[in-house]
mmCIF file of C-alpha atoms in Angstrom:
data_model
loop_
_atom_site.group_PDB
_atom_site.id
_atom_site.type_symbol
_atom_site.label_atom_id
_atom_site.label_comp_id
_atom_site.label_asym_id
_atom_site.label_seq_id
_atom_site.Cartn_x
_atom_site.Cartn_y
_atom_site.Cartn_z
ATOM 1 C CA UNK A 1 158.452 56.477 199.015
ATOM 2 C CA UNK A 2 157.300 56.402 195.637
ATOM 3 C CA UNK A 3 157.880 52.653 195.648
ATOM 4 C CA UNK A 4 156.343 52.239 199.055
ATOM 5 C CA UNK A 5 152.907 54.124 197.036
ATOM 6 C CA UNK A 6 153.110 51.356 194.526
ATOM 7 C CA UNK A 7 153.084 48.542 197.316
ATOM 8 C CA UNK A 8 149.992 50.252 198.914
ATOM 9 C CA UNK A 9 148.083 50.753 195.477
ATOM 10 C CA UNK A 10 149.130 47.306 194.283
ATOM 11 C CA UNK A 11 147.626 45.808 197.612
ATOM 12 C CA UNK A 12 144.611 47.804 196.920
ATOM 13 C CA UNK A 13 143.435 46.561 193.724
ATOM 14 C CA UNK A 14 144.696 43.245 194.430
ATOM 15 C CA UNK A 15 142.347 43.063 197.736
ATOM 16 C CA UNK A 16 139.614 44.355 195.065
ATOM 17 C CA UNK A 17 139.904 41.821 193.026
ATOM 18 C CA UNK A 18 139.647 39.423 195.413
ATOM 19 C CA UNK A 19 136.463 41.056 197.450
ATOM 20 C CA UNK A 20 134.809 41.222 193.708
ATOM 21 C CA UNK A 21 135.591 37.335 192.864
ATOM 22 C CA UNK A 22 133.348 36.007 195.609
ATOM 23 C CA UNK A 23 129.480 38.308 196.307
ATOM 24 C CA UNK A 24 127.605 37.357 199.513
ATOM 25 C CA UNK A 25 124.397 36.228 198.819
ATOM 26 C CA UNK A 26 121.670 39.663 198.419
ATOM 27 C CA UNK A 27 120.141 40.571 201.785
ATOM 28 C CA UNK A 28 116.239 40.369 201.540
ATOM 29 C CA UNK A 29 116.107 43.709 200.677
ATOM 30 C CA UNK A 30 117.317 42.801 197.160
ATOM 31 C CA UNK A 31 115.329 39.800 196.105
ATOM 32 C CA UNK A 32 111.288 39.519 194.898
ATOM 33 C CA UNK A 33 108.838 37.526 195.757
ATOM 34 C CA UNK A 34 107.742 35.055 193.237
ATOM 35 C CA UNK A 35 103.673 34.691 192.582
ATOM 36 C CA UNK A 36 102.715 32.006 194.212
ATOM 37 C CA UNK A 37 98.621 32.377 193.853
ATOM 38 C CA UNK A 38 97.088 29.709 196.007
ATOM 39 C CA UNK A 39 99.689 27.397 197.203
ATOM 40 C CA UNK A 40 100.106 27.759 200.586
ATOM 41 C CA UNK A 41 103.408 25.696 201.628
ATOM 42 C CA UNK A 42 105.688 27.364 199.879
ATOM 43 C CA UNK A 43 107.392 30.731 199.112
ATOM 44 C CA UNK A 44 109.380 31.752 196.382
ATOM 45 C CA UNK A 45 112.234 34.649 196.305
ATOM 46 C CA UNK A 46 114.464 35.452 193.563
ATOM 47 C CA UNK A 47 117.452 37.599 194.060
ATOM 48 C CA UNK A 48 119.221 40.140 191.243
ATOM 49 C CA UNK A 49 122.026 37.996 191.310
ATOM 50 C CA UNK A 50 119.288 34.872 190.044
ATOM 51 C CA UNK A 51 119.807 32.995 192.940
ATOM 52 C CA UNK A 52 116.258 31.640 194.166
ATOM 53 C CA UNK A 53 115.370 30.877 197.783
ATOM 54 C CA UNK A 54 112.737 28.629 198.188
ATOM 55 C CA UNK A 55 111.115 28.547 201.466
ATOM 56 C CA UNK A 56 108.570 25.274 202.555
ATOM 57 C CA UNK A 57 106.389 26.444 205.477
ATOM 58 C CA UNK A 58 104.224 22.857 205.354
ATOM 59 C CA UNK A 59 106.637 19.910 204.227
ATOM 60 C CA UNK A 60 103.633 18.018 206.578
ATOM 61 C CA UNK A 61 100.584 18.479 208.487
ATOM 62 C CA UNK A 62 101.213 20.551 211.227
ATOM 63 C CA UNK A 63 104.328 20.758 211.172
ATOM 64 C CA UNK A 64 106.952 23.101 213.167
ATOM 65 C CA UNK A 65 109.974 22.815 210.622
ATOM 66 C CA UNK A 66 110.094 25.353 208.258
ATOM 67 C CA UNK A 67 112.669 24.184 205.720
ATOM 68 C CA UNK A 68 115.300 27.019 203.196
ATOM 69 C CA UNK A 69 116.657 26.089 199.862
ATOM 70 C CA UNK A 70 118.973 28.242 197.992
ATOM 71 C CA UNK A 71 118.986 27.726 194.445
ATOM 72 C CA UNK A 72 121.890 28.856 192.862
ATOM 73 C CA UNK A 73 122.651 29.067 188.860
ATOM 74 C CA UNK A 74 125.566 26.918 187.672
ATOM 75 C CA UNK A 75 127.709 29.654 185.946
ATOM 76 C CA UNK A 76 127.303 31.633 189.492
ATOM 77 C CA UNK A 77 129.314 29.050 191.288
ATOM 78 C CA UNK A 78 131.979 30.705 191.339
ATOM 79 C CA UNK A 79 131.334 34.406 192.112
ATOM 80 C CA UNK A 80 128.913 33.827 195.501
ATOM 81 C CA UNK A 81 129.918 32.926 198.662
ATOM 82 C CA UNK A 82 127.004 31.346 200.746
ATOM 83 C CA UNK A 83 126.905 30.304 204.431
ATOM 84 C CA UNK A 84 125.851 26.756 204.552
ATOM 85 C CA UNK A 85 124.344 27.309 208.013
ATOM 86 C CA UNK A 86 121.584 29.822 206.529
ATOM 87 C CA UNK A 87 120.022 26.679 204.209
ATOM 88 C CA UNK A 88 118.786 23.230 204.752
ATOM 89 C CA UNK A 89 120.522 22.428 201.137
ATOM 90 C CA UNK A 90 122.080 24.449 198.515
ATOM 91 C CA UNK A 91 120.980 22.932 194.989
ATOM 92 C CA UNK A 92 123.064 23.778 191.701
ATOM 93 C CA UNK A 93 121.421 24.570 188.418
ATOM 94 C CA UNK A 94 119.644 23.924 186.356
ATOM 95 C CA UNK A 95 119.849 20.277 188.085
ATOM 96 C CA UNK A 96 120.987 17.349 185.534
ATOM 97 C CA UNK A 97 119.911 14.441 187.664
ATOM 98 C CA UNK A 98 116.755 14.108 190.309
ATOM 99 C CA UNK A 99 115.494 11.734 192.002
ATOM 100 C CA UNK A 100 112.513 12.180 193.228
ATOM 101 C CA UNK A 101 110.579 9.899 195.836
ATOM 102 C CA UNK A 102 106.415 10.007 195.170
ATOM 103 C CA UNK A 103 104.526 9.184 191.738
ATOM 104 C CA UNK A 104 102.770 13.250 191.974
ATOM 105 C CA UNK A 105 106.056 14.616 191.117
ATOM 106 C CA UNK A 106 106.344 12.448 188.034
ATOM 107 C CA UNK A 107 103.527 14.456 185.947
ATOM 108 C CA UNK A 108 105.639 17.960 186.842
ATOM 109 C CA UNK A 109 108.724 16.823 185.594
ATOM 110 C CA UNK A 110 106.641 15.424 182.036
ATOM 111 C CA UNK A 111 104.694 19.239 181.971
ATOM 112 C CA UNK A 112 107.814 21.213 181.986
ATOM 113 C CA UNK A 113 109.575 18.225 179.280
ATOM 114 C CA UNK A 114 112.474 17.047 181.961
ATOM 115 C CA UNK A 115 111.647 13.763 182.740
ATOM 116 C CA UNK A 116 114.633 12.401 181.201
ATOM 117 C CA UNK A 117 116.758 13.938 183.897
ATOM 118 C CA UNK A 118 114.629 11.707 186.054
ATOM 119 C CA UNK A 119 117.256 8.819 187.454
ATOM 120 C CA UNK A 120 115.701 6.979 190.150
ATOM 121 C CA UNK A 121 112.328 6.525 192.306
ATOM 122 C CA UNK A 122 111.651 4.299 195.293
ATOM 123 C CA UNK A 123 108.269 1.642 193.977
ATOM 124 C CA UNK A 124 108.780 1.941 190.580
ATOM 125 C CA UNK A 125 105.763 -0.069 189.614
ATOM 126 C CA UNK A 126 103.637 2.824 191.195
ATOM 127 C CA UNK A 127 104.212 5.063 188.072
ATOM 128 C CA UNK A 128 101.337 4.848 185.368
ATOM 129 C CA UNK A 129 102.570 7.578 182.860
ATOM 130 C CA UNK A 130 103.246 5.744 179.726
ATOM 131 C CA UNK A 131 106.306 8.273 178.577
ATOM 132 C CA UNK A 132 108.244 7.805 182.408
ATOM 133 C CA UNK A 133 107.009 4.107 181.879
ATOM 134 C CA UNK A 134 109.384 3.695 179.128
ATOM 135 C CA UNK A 135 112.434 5.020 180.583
ATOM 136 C CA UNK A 136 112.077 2.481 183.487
ATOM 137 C CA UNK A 137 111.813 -0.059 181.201
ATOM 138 C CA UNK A 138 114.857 0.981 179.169
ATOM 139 C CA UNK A 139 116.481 0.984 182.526
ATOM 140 C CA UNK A 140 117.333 4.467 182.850
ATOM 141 C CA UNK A 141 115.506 5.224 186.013
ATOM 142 C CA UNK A 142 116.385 2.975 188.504
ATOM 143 C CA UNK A 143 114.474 1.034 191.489
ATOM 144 C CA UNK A 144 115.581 2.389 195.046
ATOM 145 C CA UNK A 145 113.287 0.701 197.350
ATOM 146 C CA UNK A 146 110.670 2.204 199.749
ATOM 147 C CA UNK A 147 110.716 5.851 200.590
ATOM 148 C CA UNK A 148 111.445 5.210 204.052
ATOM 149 C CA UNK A 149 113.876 3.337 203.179
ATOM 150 C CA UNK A 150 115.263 4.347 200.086
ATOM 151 C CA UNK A 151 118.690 2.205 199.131
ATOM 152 C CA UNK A 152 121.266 5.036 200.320
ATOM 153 C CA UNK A 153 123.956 3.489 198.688
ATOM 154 C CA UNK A 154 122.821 3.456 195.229
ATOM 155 C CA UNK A 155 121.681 7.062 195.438
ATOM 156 C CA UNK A 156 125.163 8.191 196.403
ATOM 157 C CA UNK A 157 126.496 6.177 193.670
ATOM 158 C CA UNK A 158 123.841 7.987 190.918
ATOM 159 C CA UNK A 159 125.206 11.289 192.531
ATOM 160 C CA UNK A 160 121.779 12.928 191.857
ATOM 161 C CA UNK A 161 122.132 17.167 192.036
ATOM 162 C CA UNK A 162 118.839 16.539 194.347
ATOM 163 C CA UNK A 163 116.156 14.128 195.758
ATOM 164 C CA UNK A 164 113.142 15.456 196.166
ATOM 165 C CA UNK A 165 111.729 13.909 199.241
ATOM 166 C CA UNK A 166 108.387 14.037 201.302
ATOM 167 C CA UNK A 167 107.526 12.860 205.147
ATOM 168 C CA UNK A 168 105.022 12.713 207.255
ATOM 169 C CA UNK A 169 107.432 14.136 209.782
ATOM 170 C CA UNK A 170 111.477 14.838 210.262
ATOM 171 C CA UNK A 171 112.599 11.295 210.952
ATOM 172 C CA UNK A 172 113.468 9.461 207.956
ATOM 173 C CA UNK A 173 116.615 8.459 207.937
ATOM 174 C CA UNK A 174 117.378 7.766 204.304
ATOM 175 C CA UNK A 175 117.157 11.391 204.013
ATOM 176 C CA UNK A 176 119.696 12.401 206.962
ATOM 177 C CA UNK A 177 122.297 9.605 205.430
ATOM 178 C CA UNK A 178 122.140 11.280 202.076
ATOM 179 C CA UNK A 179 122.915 14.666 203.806
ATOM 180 C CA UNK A 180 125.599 13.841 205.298
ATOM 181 C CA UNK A 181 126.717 12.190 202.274
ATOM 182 C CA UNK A 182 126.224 15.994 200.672
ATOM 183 C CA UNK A 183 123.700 15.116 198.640
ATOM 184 C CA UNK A 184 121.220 17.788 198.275
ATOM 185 C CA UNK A 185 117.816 16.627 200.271
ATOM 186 C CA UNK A 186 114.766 19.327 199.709
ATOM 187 C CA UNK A 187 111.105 18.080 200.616
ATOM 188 C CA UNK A 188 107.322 18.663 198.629
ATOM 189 C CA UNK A 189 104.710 19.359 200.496
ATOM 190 C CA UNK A 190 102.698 19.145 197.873
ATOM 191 C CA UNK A 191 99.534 17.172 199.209
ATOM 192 C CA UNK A 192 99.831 19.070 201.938
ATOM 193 C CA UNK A 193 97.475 21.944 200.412
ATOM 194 C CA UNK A 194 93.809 22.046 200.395
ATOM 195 C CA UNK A 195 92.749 24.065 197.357
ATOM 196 C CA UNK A 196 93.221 21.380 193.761
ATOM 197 C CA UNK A 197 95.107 24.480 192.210
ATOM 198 C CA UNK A 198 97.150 25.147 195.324
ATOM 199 C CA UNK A 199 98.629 21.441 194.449
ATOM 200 C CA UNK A 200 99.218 22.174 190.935
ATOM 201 C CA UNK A 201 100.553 25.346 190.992
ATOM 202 C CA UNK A 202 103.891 22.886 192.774
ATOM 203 C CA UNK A 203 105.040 22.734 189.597
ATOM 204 C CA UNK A 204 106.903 25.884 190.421
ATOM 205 C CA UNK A 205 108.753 24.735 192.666
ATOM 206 C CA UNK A 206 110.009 21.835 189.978
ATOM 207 C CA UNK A 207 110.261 24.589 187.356
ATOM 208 C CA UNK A 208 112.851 26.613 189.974
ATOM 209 C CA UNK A 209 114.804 23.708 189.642
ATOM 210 C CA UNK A 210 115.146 23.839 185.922
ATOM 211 C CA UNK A 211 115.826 27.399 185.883
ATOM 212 C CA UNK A 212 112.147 27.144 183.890
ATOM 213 C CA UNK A 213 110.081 29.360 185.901
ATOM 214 C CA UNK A 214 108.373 31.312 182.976
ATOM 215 C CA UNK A 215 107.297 27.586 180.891
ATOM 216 C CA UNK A 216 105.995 26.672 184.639
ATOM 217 C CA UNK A 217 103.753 30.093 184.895
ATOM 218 C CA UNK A 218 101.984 29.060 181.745
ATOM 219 C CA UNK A 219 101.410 25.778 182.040
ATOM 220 C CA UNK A 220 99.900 26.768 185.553
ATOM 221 C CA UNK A 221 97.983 29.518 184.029
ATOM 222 C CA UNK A 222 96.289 26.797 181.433
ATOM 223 C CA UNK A 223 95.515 24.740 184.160
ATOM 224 C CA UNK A 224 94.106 27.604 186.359
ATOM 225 C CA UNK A 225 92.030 29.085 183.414
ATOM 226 C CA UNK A 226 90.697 25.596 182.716
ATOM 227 C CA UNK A 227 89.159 24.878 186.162
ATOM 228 C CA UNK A 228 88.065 28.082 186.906
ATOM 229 C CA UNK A 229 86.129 28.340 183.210
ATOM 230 C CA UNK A 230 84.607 24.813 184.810
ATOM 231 C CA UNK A 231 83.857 26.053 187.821
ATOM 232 C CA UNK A 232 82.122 28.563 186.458
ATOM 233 C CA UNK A 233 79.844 26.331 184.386
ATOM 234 C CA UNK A 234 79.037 24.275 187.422
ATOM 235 C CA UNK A 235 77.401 27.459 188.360
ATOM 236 C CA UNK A 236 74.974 27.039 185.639
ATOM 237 C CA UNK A 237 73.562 23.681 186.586
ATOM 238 C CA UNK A 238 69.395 23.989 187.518
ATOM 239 C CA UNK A 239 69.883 21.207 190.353
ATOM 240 C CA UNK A 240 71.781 19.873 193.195
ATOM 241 C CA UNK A 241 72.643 16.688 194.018
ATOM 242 C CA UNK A 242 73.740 15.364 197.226
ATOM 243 C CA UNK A 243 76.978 13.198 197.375
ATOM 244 C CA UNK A 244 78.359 10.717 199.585
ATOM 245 C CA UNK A 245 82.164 9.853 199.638
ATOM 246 C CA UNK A 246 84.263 7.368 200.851
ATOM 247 C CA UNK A 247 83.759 3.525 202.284
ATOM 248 C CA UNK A 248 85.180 1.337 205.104
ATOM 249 C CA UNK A 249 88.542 -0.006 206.177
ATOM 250 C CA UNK A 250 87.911 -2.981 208.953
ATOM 251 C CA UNK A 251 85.283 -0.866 210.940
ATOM 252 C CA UNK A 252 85.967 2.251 210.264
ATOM 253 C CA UNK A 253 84.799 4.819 207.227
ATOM 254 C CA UNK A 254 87.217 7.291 205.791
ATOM 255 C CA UNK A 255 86.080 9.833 204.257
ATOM 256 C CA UNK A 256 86.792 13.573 202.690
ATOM 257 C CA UNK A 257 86.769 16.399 205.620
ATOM 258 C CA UNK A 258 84.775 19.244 204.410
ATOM 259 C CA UNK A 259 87.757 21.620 204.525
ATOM 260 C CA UNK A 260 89.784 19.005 202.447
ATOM 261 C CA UNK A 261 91.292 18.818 198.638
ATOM 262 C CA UNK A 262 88.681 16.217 197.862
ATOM 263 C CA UNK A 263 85.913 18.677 199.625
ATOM 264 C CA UNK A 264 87.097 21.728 197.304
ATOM 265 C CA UNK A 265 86.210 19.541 194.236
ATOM 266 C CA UNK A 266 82.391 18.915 195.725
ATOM 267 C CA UNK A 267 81.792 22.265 196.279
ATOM 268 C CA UNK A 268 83.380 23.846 192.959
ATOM 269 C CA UNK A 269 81.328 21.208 190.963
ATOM 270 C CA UNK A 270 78.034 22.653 192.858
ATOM 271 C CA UNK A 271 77.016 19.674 194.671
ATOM 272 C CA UNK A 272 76.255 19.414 198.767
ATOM 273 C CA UNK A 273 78.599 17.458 200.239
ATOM 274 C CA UNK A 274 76.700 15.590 203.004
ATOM 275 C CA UNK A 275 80.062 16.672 205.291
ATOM 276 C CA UNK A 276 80.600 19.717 203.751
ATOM 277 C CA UNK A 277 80.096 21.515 207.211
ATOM 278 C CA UNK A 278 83.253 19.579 209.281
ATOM 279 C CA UNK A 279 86.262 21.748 209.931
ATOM 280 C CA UNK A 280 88.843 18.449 208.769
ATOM 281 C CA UNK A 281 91.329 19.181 206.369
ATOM 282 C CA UNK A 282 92.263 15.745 206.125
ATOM 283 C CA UNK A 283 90.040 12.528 206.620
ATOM 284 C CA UNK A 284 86.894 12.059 208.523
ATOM 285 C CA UNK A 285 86.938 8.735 210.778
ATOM 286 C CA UNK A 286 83.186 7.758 211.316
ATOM 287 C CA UNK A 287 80.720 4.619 211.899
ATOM 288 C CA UNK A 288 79.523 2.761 209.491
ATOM 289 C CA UNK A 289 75.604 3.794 211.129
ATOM 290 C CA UNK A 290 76.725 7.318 211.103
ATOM 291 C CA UNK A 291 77.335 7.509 207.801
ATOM 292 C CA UNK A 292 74.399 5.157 207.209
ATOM 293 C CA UNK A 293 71.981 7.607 209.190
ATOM 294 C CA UNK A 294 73.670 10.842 207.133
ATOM 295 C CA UNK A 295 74.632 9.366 203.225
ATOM 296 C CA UNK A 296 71.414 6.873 203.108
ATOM 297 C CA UNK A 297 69.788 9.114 200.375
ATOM 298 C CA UNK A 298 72.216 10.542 199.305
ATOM 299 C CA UNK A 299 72.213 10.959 195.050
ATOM 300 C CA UNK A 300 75.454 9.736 193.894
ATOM 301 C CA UNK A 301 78.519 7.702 195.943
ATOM 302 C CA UNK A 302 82.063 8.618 194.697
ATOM 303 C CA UNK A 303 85.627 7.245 195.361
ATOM 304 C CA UNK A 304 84.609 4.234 197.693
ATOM 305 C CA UNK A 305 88.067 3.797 198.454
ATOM 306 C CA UNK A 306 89.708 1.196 196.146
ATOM 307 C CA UNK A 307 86.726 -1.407 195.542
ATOM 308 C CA UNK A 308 85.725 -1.382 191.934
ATOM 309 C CA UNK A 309 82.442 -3.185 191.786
ATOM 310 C CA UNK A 310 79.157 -3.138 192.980
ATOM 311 C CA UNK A 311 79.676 -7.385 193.403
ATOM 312 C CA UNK A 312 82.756 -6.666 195.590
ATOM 313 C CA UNK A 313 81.204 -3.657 198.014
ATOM 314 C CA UNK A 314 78.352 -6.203 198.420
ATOM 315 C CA UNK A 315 80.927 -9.423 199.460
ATOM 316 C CA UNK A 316 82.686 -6.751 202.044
ATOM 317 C CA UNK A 317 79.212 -5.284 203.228
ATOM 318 C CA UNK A 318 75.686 -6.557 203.127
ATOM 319 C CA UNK A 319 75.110 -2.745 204.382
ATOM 320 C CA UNK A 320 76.467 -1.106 201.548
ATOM 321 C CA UNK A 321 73.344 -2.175 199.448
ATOM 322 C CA UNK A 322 71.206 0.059 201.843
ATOM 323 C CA UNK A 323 72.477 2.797 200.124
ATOM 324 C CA UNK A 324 70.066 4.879 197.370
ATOM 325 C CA UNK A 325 73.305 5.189 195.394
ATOM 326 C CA UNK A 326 73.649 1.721 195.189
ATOM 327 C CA UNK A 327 70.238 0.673 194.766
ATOM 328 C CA UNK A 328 70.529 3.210 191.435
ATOM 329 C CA UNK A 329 74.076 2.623 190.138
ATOM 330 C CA UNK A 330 75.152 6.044 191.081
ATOM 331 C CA UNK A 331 78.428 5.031 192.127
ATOM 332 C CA UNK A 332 81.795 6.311 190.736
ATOM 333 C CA UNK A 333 85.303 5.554 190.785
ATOM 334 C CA UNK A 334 89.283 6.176 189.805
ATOM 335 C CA UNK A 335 90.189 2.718 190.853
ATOM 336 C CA UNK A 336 89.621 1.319 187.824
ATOM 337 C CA UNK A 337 91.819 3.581 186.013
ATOM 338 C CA UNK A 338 95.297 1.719 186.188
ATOM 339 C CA UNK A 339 98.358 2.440 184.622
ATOM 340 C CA UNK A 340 100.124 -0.695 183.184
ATOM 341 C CA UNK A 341 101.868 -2.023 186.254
ATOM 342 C CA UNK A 342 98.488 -1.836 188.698
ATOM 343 C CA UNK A 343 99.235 1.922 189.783
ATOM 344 C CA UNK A 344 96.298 4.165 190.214
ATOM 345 C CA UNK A 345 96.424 7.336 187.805
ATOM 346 C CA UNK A 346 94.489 9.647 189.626
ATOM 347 C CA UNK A 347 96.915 9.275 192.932
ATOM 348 C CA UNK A 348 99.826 9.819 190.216
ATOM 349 C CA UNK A 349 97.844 12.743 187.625
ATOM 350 C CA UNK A 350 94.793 14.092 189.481
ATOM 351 C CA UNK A 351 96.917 16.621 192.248
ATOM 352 C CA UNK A 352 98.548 18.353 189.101
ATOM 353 C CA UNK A 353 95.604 18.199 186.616
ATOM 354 C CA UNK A 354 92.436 19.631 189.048
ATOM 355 C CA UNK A 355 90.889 20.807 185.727
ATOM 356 C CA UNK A 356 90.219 17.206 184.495
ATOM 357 C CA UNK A 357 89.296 15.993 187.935
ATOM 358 C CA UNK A 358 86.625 18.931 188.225
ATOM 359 C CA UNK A 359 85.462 18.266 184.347
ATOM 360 C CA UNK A 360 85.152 14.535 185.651
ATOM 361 C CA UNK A 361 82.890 15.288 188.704
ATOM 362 C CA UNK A 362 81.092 17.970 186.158
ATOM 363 C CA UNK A 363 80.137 15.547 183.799
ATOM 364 C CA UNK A 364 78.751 13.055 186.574
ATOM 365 C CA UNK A 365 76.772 15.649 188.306
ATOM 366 C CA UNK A 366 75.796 17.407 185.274
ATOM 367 C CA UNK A 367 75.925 15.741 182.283
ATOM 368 C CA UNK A 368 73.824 18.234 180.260
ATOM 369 C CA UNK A 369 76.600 20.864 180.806
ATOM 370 C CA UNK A 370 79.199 18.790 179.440
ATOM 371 C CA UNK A 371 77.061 16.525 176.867
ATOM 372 C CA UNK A 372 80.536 15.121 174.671
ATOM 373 C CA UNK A 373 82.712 14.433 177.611
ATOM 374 C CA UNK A 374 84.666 11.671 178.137
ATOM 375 C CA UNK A 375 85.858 11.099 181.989
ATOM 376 C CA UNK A 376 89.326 11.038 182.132
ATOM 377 C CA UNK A 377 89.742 9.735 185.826
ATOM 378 C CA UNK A 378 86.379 8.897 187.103
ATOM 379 C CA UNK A 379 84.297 5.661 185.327
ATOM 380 C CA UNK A 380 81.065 4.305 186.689
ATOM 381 C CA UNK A 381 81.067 0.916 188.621
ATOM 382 C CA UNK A 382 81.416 -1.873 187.239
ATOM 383 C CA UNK A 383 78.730 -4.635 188.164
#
């Protein structure tokens, strides 16, 4: 009997052991919400255990897909036991080597000082920053094609702990070979959002990544503080001048919805957008005599898509002299503002810096408010 006991107890602490080696992953209950202030495609939940669950709820435009990360810590590997059904990826770390697949994710990685974890990109020639620059011309990040379709074979072979992706929908193929290669896919939605802070404050979900949540939550908070202490002195400006946005592709003209991103900026730098009233979070598709009949008199004329002088809008348009901005010089844009391989900065900077974007637009619209500015994105025309 008494040896019988020992059996029993031995079994016991044996099957203790065991249960303690390997935790199941906290129930909901257990974890807290991370602050996620004005973002609105993503959530962030952090368990006791420091696992972190990142949840995208807009990886694209109306989309249906809500996608689950689980972030798990390196030196908890061992101990947790996760079902791989509950997540679209499970990611490792603080990750080693990313790849990561459009040129707005580039300033993130430089903010929180990782960029030389940074080990591929699809269009290399697209980044402008002058640090990443350098380490694809030293050879350490690597060309992988398009993003659609991103050379599979060399991103197994780099055996990245993640690629950050992005889509315009849940068909990209690249991205399902890679899965089922287990490489761990997990998308942005970054220019998804509307609000110029909700895009920067993305760099949380980089800084997650990194196990570098707290560096992320001040560099956010600088950036935050920064626009809003602009915003603020837009307030004080004694006029306001109307603004037209925008220019033609073939025959149509694209230009800022008044619920969009590039509408937010307008109306925090307290000037009347001539479309601030359209419910469009995106792009507005109009006439060229609609916008004529609108924008005629309108004060200034920024972002006219990529053209970069007034000689080259006149060659595409005879109309486009019709236009009081014109007629005054009142035109601004980012497209001359290249990076040293032709790639725009403001597509690459602008999403994660709003600040200087907003300090740009101040100094146009109201250059006695900021008198010793110099723009940092947006440059007047060039003749």
């Amino acid at each position: 009997m008494f040896k019988k006991i020992i059996f029993v107890v031995s079994l016991f602490l044996l099957s203790q052991c065991k249960t303690e080696k390997k935790e199941a992953l906290p129930t909901i209950q257990s974890t807290k919400q991370q602050a996620i202030l004005y973002a609105k495609g993503f959530t962030m939940e952090k368990s006791s255990l420091g696992i972190t669950v990142i949840t995208i709820t807009s990886p694209w435009p109306n989309s249906e897909k809500i996608f689950k990360y689980a972030l798990v810590p390196q030196e908890k590997l061992a101990t947790i036991s996760l079902n791989k059904d509950d997540y679209d990826a499970i990611v490792v770390t603080p990750v080693k080597r990313i790849i990561v697949t459009s040129t707005t994710h580039i300033p993130a990685l430089e903010a929180l000082e990782v960029e030389h974890t940074l080990v591929g990109f699809p269009s290399t020639n697209y980044i402008s920053s002058k640090k990443t620059r350098a380490l694809v011309d030293a050879n350490k990040v690597k060309e992988l094609g398009a993003n659609e379709t991103l050379n599979t074979e060399m991103v197994i072979e780099m055996n990245p702990g993640v690629v950050v992706g992005f889509g315009i929908d849940n068909k990209n193929n690249a991205y399902e070979a890679l899965q089922n290669s287990n490489i761990a896919v997990v998308y942005n939605g970054d220019w998804t959002e509307e609000h110029p802070l909700g895009k920067a404050e993305w760099i949380k979900f980089f800084a997650a990544l990194f196990q570098l949540e707290q560096k992320a939550d001040s560099i956010f908070d600088e950036i935050k503080n920064s626009y809003e202490d602009t915003k603020a002195l837009a307030q004080k400006a004694t006029t306001k001048s109307t603004v037209l946005s925008g220019a033609m592709y073939k025959d149509v003209w694209y230009l800022p919805g008044g619920r969009s991103w590039a509408a937010q900026f307008l109306k925090d730098a307290n000037v009347q957008y001539l479309w601030d009233q359209t419910q469009e979070t995106g792009s507005l598709s109009l006439s060229i005599e609609s916008v004529l009949e609108n924008g005629q008199q309108a004060d200034f004329w920024i972002s006219p898509s990529q053209f970069t002088s007034y000689t080259a809008l006149k060659k595409e348009n005879a109309v486009y002299q019709e236009f009081k901005a014109f007629k005054n010089k009142n035109i601004y844009t980012f497209a001359n503002t290249k990076g040293e391989t032709g790639g725009l900065l403001y597509f690459e900077l602008a999403p994660n810096r709003p600040d200087l974007v907003l300090k740009d637009l101040l100094h146009i619209f109201h250059p006695e408010l900021l008198p010793n500015y110099s723009p940092y994105f947006f440059k007047p025309m060039q003749e």
